[in-house]
Coordinates of C-alpha atoms and ligand atoms in Angstrom, one line a residue:
M2 CA -33.2 20.2 -15.7
A3 CA -31.8 19.6 -11.7
L4 CA -28.5 21.4 -11.3
H5 CA -25.6 19.2 -10.8
S6 CA -22.0 19.4 -10.3
L7 CA -19.7 19.2 -13.3
R8 CA -17.9 16.3 -14.5
G9 CA -14.6 15.2 -12.5
F10 CA -15.7 18.0 -9.9
R11 CA -17.2 16.1 -6.6
D12 CA -18.7 16.6 -3.4
I13 CA -16.7 15.5 -0.1
L14 CA -19.1 14.8 2.2
P15 CA -18.3 13.2 6.3
P16 CA -16.9 10.9 6.8
D17 CA -14.8 11.5 4.1
S18 CA -13.9 15.2 4.1
A19 CA -12.6 14.3 7.8
R20 CA -10.2 12.1 6.4
F21 CA -9.1 15.1 4.2
A22 CA -8.6 17.0 7.2
A23 CA -6.8 14.7 9.1
I24 CA -4.5 13.8 6.2
E25 CA -4.0 17.7 6.5
A26 CA -3.7 17.8 10.1
A27 CA -1.0 14.9 10.1
A28 CA 0.8 16.9 7.4
R29 CA 1.0 20.4 9.2
E30 CA 2.6 18.5 11.9
V31 CA 5.7 17.1 10.3
F32 CA 5.9 20.0 8.2
A33 CA 6.5 21.6 11.9
L34 CA 9.2 19.0 13.1
Y35 CA 11.7 20.0 9.2
G36 CA 11.0 23.5 9.6
Y37 CA 8.7 24.1 6.8
Q38 CA 5.9 26.8 7.0
E39 CA 2.7 27.4 4.8
L40 CA 3.0 29.6 1.7
R41 CA -0.5 30.4 0.2
I42 CA -0.3 31.0 -3.3
P43 CA -3.3 32.3 -5.6
T44 CA -5.5 29.7 -7.5
I45 CA -4.9 32.1 -10.3
E46 CA -1.9 33.0 -12.3
L47 CA -1.1 34.3 -15.7
K48 CA -1.4 31.7 -18.1
E49 CA 2.3 32.5 -19.4
L50 CA 3.5 31.0 -15.6
F51 CA 2.7 27.6 -16.5
V52 CA 3.3 27.3 -19.8
K53 CA 7.1 28.6 -18.6
S54 CA 7.8 26.7 -15.6
T55 CA 5.8 23.4 -15.8
G56 CA 6.6 23.4 -19.8
E57 CA 4.7 23.7 -23.0
T58 CA 5.2 19.6 -24.1
T59 CA 4.0 18.1 -20.7
D60 CA 0.3 17.2 -20.9
I61 CA -0.7 19.4 -18.2
V62 CA 0.2 22.5 -20.8
E63 CA -0.8 20.8 -23.7
K64 CA -4.1 19.9 -22.7
E65 CA -4.8 19.7 -19.1
M66 CA -5.4 23.3 -18.3
Y67 CA -8.1 25.4 -17.1
A68 CA -7.1 28.8 -19.3
F69 CA -9.4 31.3 -20.3
T70 CA -9.3 35.4 -21.1
D71 CA -10.8 37.2 -18.3
G72 CA -12.3 40.2 -18.0
G73 CA -9.6 42.4 -18.5
G74 CA -7.8 40.8 -21.5
R75 CA -5.7 38.9 -19.7
E76 CA -4.3 35.5 -20.2
V77 CA -4.9 33.5 -16.8
A78 CA -5.3 29.2 -15.8
V79 CA -6.6 28.3 -12.8
R80 CA -3.5 26.5 -11.3
P81 CA -2.7 22.9 -12.5
E82 CA 0.0 22.6 -9.8
G83 CA 1.7 24.3 -7.0
T84 CA 5.5 24.8 -8.2
P85 CA 5.2 27.4 -10.2
G86 CA 3.3 29.6 -8.0
V87 CA 5.7 28.9 -5.5
V88 CA 8.5 29.7 -7.3
R89 CA 6.9 33.1 -8.5
A90 CA 6.2 34.1 -5.3
Y91 CA 9.8 33.7 -4.0
I92 CA 11.2 35.6 -6.6
E93 CA 8.7 38.3 -6.5
Q94 CA 9.1 39.0 -3.1
N95 CA 12.6 38.2 -2.8
I96 CA 12.3 35.8 -0.6
N97 CA 15.8 35.0 -1.0
Q98 CA 17.3 37.9 0.1
S99 CA 15.9 37.6 3.5
G100 CA 18.5 34.9 4.6
R101 CA 16.0 32.9 5.9
N102 CA 15.6 29.0 5.3
A103 CA 13.4 28.9 2.4
K104 CA 11.4 25.8 2.8
F105 CA 7.8 26.2 1.9
F106 CA 4.5 23.7 2.0
Y107 CA 1.3 24.6 0.5
I108 CA -2.0 22.9 0.9
G109 CA -4.6 23.3 -2.2
N110 CA -6.6 22.5 -4.9
M111 CA -5.6 22.2 -8.1
F112 CA -7.3 21.5 -11.3
R113 CA -6.8 19.8 -15.3
A114 CA -9.3 18.8 -17.9
E115 CA -8.4 15.8 -18.3
R116 CA -10.6 12.4 -18.5
P117 CA -12.0 11.7 -14.7
Q118 CA -12.1 8.2 -13.9
A119 CA -11.3 6.8 -10.9
G120 CA -8.7 8.6 -8.8
R121 CA -8.5 11.0 -11.4
F122 CA -10.3 14.2 -11.4
R123 CA -10.9 17.8 -12.6
E124 CA -10.2 19.5 -9.0
F125 CA -8.1 17.4 -6.5
E126 CA -6.1 18.1 -3.5
Q127 CA -2.6 18.3 -3.4
I128 CA -0.2 19.0 -0.5
G129 CA 3.2 20.0 -1.7
A130 CA 6.2 21.3 -0.2
E131 CA 9.6 23.1 -1.8
H132 CA 12.8 23.9 -0.4
I133 CA 14.2 26.6 -2.3
G134 CA 18.3 27.3 -2.3
N135 CA 19.8 24.3 -1.2
A136 CA 21.8 22.0 -3.4
S137 CA 22.8 19.6 -1.0
P138 CA 22.0 15.8 -1.3
L139 CA 21.3 16.5 2.1
A140 CA 18.1 18.7 1.1
D141 CA 17.0 15.8 -1.7
A142 CA 17.3 12.8 1.5
E143 CA 15.3 15.1 3.9
S144 CA 12.5 16.0 1.6
I145 CA 11.8 12.8 1.0
T146 CA 12.4 11.1 4.7
M147 CA 9.7 13.8 5.6
L148 CA 7.4 12.9 3.2
V149 CA 7.6 9.3 4.0
R150 CA 7.1 10.3 7.3
L151 CA 4.1 12.3 6.8
L152 CA 2.5 9.4 5.1
E153 CA 3.1 6.9 8.1
R154 CA 1.8 9.9 10.2
A155 CA -1.3 9.6 7.9
G156 CA -1.9 6.1 8.4
L157 CA -0.2 4.7 4.8
T158 CA 2.2 1.4 6.1
D159 CA 2.5 0.1 2.9
C160 CA 4.4 2.8 -0.2
S161 CA 7.2 2.3 -1.7
V162 CA 9.3 5.3 -3.1
D163 CA 10.9 4.9 -6.4
L164 CA 13.9 7.0 -7.0
N165 CA 15.9 8.1 -10.3
S166 CA 18.5 11.0 -11.3
L167 CA 18.3 12.9 -14.8
G168 CA 21.1 14.1 -14.2
C169 CA 22.0 18.0 -14.9
G170 CA 21.9 20.4 -18.4
E171 CA 25.0 18.5 -19.5
C172 CA 24.2 14.9 -18.7
R173 CA 21.5 15.3 -20.7
K174 CA 22.5 17.3 -23.7
N175 CA 24.2 14.6 -25.1
Y176 CA 21.6 12.1 -24.0
R177 CA 19.3 14.5 -25.6
Q178 CA 20.6 14.0 -29.1
T179 CA 21.6 9.8 -28.4
L180 CA 17.6 9.6 -27.6
L181 CA 16.7 11.6 -30.7
A182 CA 18.2 9.6 -32.7
Y183 CA 16.8 6.7 -31.2
L184 CA 13.4 8.1 -31.4
R185 CA 13.6 9.0 -34.8
G186 CA 14.6 5.6 -35.9
C187 CA 11.2 4.3 -34.1
S188 CA 9.1 7.2 -35.0
E189 CA 6.3 4.6 -36.6
R190 CA 5.9 2.9 -33.2
L191 CA 5.4 6.1 -31.4
C192 CA 1.7 7.9 -30.5
E193 CA 0.8 11.0 -32.4
P194 CA 1.4 13.5 -30.0
C195 CA 4.7 11.9 -29.4
R196 CA 6.0 12.1 -33.1
G197 CA 4.7 15.5 -32.9
R198 CA 7.0 16.5 -29.8
I199 CA 10.0 14.4 -29.8
E200 CA 12.2 17.0 -31.9
R201 CA 11.1 19.7 -29.4
N202 CA 11.6 17.5 -26.3
P203 CA 12.5 13.5 -26.8
L204 CA 12.4 13.0 -23.2
R205 CA 8.9 13.3 -22.7
A206 CA 8.1 10.1 -24.7
L207 CA 9.9 8.3 -21.9
D208 CA 6.9 9.4 -19.6
C209 CA 3.7 9.4 -22.1
K210 CA 1.6 6.5 -21.1
I211 CA 1.3 5.0 -24.4
D212 CA 5.2 5.2 -25.2
G213 CA 6.8 5.0 -22.0
P214 CA 6.4 1.3 -21.2
W215 CA 7.9 -0.1 -24.1
L216 CA 10.6 2.6 -24.4
A217 CA 11.7 1.8 -21.0
G218 CA 13.2 -1.4 -21.9
S219 CA 14.3 -0.6 -25.3
A220 CA 15.6 3.1 -25.3
P221 CA 19.3 4.0 -24.4
K222 CA 19.5 5.2 -21.0
L223 CA 21.2 8.3 -19.7
T224 CA 24.7 8.0 -17.8
L225 CA 25.1 10.5 -15.3
C226 CA 28.1 12.8 -15.0
P227 CA 30.8 12.1 -12.4
D228 CA 29.2 15.0 -10.4
C229 CA 25.7 14.1 -10.6
A230 CA 26.7 10.0 -10.3
E231 CA 27.8 11.4 -6.9
H232 CA 25.1 13.0 -5.3
F233 CA 22.7 10.5 -6.4
A234 CA 24.7 7.9 -4.7
R235 CA 25.1 10.1 -1.5
V236 CA 20.9 10.9 -1.7
Q237 CA 20.8 6.9 -1.4
E238 CA 23.3 6.5 1.4
L239 CA 21.1 9.2 3.1
L240 CA 17.8 7.7 2.7
K241 CA 19.8 4.7 3.9
I242 CA 20.9 6.5 6.6
S243 CA 17.1 7.4 7.5
G244 CA 15.7 4.3 7.1
V245 CA 13.7 5.1 4.0
P246 CA 13.3 2.1 1.6
H247 CA 13.6 3.1 -2.0
N248 CA 14.0 0.9 -5.6
V249 CA 16.2 2.7 -7.6
N250 CA 14.2 2.9 -11.2
P251 CA 15.8 4.2 -14.3
G252 CA 12.8 4.1 -16.5
L253 CA 11.1 6.9 -13.8
V254 CA 11.1 10.3 -16.0
R255 CA 8.5 12.3 -14.8
G256 CA 6.2 14.5 -16.8
L257 CA 6.8 18.0 -16.1
D258 CA 10.1 19.8 -17.8
Y259 CA 11.8 21.5 -14.9
Y260 CA 13.1 18.7 -13.1
T261 CA 17.1 17.7 -12.9
R262 CA 19.1 14.9 -10.8
T263 CA 16.8 13.4 -8.2
V264 CA 13.1 12.8 -9.1
F265 CA 11.3 10.3 -7.4
E266 CA 7.6 8.7 -7.0
V267 CA 5.5 7.0 -4.1
R268 CA 3.2 4.7 -5.8
S269 CA 0.9 2.2 -3.8
S270 CA -0.4 -0.9 -6.2
A271 CA -3.8 -0.7 -4.3
L272 CA -4.6 1.9 -6.3
G273 CA -4.7 0.1 -9.7
S274 CA -3.9 2.2 -12.8
Q275 CA -3.9 5.5 -11.2
D276 CA -0.9 4.1 -8.4
A277 CA 1.1 7.3 -8.3
V278 CA 0.5 9.0 -4.5
C279 CA 2.9 11.3 -4.9
G280 CA 5.9 12.6 -7.0
G281 CA 8.8 15.1 -7.0
G282 CA 12.3 15.7 -7.4
R283 CA 15.0 18.4 -7.9
Y284 CA 14.4 21.6 -10.4
D285 CA 18.1 23.2 -10.2
D286 CA 17.4 25.4 -13.2
L287 CA 13.9 26.9 -12.7
V288 CA 14.2 29.7 -10.2
K289 CA 17.0 31.2 -12.5
S290 CA 14.6 30.5 -15.7
M291 CA 11.7 32.0 -14.3
G292 CA 14.4 35.5 -14.1
G293 CA 15.1 34.6 -10.2
P294 CA 18.7 34.4 -8.9
A295 CA 20.5 30.9 -8.9
A296 CA 18.4 28.7 -6.6
P297 CA 18.5 25.1 -6.6
A298 CA 15.3 23.7 -5.1
I299 CA 13.8 20.5 -4.7
G300 CA 10.4 19.6 -4.0
W301 CA 7.4 17.4 -4.2
A302 CA 3.3 16.9 -4.6
L303 CA 1.3 14.4 -2.6
G304 CA -2.7 14.1 -4.0
V305 CA -4.8 14.3 -1.1
D306 CA -7.5 12.2 -3.0
R307 CA -5.7 9.1 -3.9
L308 CA -4.1 9.3 -0.3
A309 CA -7.6 8.9 0.8
M310 CA -8.6 6.6 -1.1
L311 CA -5.5 4.4 0.0
L312 CA -7.1 5.1 3.9
K313 CA -10.5 4.5 2.9
D314 CA -10.5 1.1 4.9
K315 CA -9.0 2.7 8.5
P316 CA -11.4 3.8 10.1
A317 CA -12.5 7.4 10.0
P318 CA -12.0 9.9 12.6
D319 CA -14.9 10.1 15.3
C320 CA -16.4 14.0 14.3
S321 CA -19.4 13.3 16.3
T322 CA -20.3 15.3 19.1
R323 CA -20.1 14.0 22.9
A324 CA -23.5 15.3 24.0
F325 CA -26.2 15.5 22.5
V326 CA -29.4 17.5 24.0
V327 CA -33.2 16.2 24.2
A328 CA -36.0 18.8 25.1
A329 CA -39.5 18.7 25.0
G330 CA -41.6 22.1 25.4
K331 CA -41.3 25.7 24.7
E332 CA -39.7 26.4 28.1
A333 CA -38.0 23.1 28.0
A334 CA -36.4 24.5 24.6
S335 CA -34.9 27.3 26.0
K336 CA -33.3 25.6 29.2
A337 CA -31.9 23.1 26.5
Y338 CA -30.4 25.8 24.4
A339 CA -28.8 27.3 27.7
L340 CA -27.4 23.9 28.2
L341 CA -26.0 24.1 24.7
S342 CA -24.0 27.1 25.2
A343 CA -22.6 25.9 28.7
L344 CA -21.6 22.9 27.6
R345 CA -19.8 24.3 24.4
A346 CA -18.0 27.1 26.8
A347 CA -17.0 24.4 29.1
G348 CA -15.1 22.5 25.6
I349 CA -17.8 19.8 25.1
S350 CA -19.0 19.3 21.6
A351 CA -22.8 18.9 21.7
D352 CA -25.9 18.9 19.4
F353 CA -29.5 18.4 19.2
S354 CA -32.0 17.6 16.8
N355 CA -35.6 19.4 16.8
F356 CA -37.1 20.2 20.4
D357 CA -40.2 20.5 18.6
L358 CA -40.6 16.7 17.8
S359 CA -41.4 14.3 20.6
L360 CA -38.7 12.9 23.0
R361 CA -38.9 9.3 21.1
S362 CA -37.9 10.7 18.2
Q363 CA -35.6 13.1 19.6
M364 CA -33.9 10.0 21.2
R365 CA -34.1 7.9 18.0
S366 CA -31.7 10.9 16.6
A367 CA -29.5 11.2 20.0
D368 CA -28.6 7.3 19.3
K369 CA -28.0 7.6 15.3
S370 CA -25.6 10.7 16.1
G371 CA -22.9 8.8 17.8
A372 CA -22.6 11.2 20.8
F373 CA -21.9 9.5 24.1
Y374 CA -24.7 11.2 26.6
A375 CA -27.8 11.9 25.9
L376 CA -28.8 14.9 28.2
I377 CA -32.8 14.5 28.8
L378 CA -35.0 17.8 29.7
G379 CA -38.0 16.0 29.9
E380 CA -41.3 17.0 32.4
D381 CA -39.9 15.5 35.7
E382 CA -36.4 17.2 34.9
M383 CA -37.9 20.2 34.0
R384 CA -40.0 20.5 37.4
D385 CA -36.6 19.1 39.5
G386 CA -34.0 21.6 38.2
T387 CA -31.8 18.5 36.7
V388 CA -30.9 16.8 33.7
A389 CA -31.3 12.5 33.1
V390 CA -27.7 11.9 31.6
K391 CA -28.0 8.9 29.8
P392 CA -25.1 7.1 28.2
L393 CA -26.0 5.8 24.9
K394 CA -22.8 3.8 24.2
E395 CA -22.3 1.4 26.9
A396 CA -24.6 0.0 29.5
G397 CA -25.1 2.1 32.2
E398 CA -28.2 3.7 34.3
Q399 CA -29.4 7.1 33.7
T400 CA -28.7 9.3 36.5
L401 CA -30.5 12.8 37.3
V402 CA -27.5 15.7 37.9
P403 CA -28.2 19.2 38.7
F404 CA -28.7 21.6 36.0
D405 CA -25.3 23.5 36.4
S406 CA -23.4 20.8 37.4
V407 CA -24.1 19.2 34.1
P408 CA -20.8 20.4 32.6
S409 CA -18.5 20.0 34.8
T410 CA -20.0 16.3 35.7
L411 CA -19.6 15.8 32.1
K412 CA -16.2 16.6 32.0
Q413 CA -15.7 14.0 34.5
L414 CA -17.6 11.5 32.8
L415 CA -15.5 12.0 29.3
K416 CA -12.2 12.3 31.0
V417 CA -12.0 16.0 29.1
Ligands
ATP14 P1 -0.1 11.0 -13.0 O1 0.9 10.1 -13.5 O2 -1.0 10.2 -12.7 O3 -1.3 11.6 -14.4 P2 1.1 13.1 -12.9 O4 2.5 13.1 -12.8 O5 0.3 14.0 -13.9 O6 0.3 12.1 -12.1 P3 1.7 15.1 -10.3 O7 1.6 16.2 -11.7 O8 3.5 14.8 -10.4 O9 1.0 13.7 -11.5 O10 1.1 15.4 -8.8 C1 1.6 14.9 -7.9 C2 0.3 14.0 -7.6 O11 -1.2 14.5 -7.6 C3 0.2 12.6 -8.0 O12 1.0 11.7 -7.9 C4 -1.3 12.6 -7.5 O13 -1.7 11.7 -6.4 C5 -2.1 13.7 -7.8 N1 -3.0 13.9 -9.0 C6 -2.2 14.3 -10.4 N2 -3.1 14.5 -11.1 C7 -4.3 14.3 -10.4 C8 -5.5 14.0 -10.9 N3 -6.2 14.6 -11.8 N4 -6.6 13.8 -9.6 C9 -6.2 13.4 -8.7 N5 -5.3 13.7 -8.4 C10 -4.0 14.0 -9.3
MG15 MG1 -1.1 13.5 -14.8

């Protein structure tokens, strides 16, 4: 049987791979503007890390984790999300004691064993940002604004931010009871998994793909305490100041256990049912609950695969080389090889096909390559010590250039 990739795992070929790279480049530019630095976290961690932080009753931990026992008998998991690793690193590396602003971004692949479908894969890429140690609504507004600027820089123009507040532990304590009583009353309408988990985590039902939609209309709503209400109002006010349009959506819960106060999602209707591009929120209690200092935090994670899908109608970044070298014969091949080196040393991207093929066939490759110029070393050119420079993208005569002047001439022509 021919070898094949696993379901839900995919190859990303050019030009899509260039779209991914362009999104990452845009993200790095924007992160630098906001003072975020990169944190590279491991792909595999102790399973316990995700169970404790992401939460036992979440979809991720209940059914989507790639967890296994390693050769040393340790229960480990391939990361399904980035926040737990960042928080573990923050605590383990004593980052809070360095006196620096703990603003980190990560870029990496995540793994979830869920049913593959359009926009939902088992291995996918996330770009995430975490700001740890700042409780101010300014940190919320800055984080969300940075996300929107990043999406704009990457080329996404029509997205909207949904915003809600889940309150603090105090607001939720009362609400939990009210909601639980309500859910018990209509438990026969709930899906099987929700029936099993409402006693442990009634809020999960609100985020359930099956029950969430009907509960959004009928279930009792959370009332924020005065502090949380003020925080939420201030976040909205600050977002207005930075010109970030947003809608308050009281039905927005988010499926992870650790969120407190502000939660948000960016959606785009162009994605169909898998419409969330990014999700995030505040997690004021997580660092402490993981054994670290009391450090309030806010962060988000952006799905790069879904963002690339949204940008697929925009022209892909042009990754073709500028010059394409064509030569026939063994002697010409050596000369062409030297020319390729000289061009690259001068900062001009250059490629070739196969010098053993006919000039005509190599010219066909040159035409297809997307290069601006073909550099031809035929018999005449070899004899005269020249190279024929032929424009490929626009009409124009072929010119003969002395071999040694080709890099400088091309620099002029290409304005590089
Ligand atoms: P969904 O409701 O679509 O399952 P989620 O709430 O599980 O999303 P998060 O854990 O918040 O997603 O991850 C943030 C982003 O990562 C999502 O908005 C989405 O763009 C992306 N993402 C999550 N799971 C997948 C997946 N299986 N395949 C591709 N992208 C994904
Ligand atoms: Mg999910």
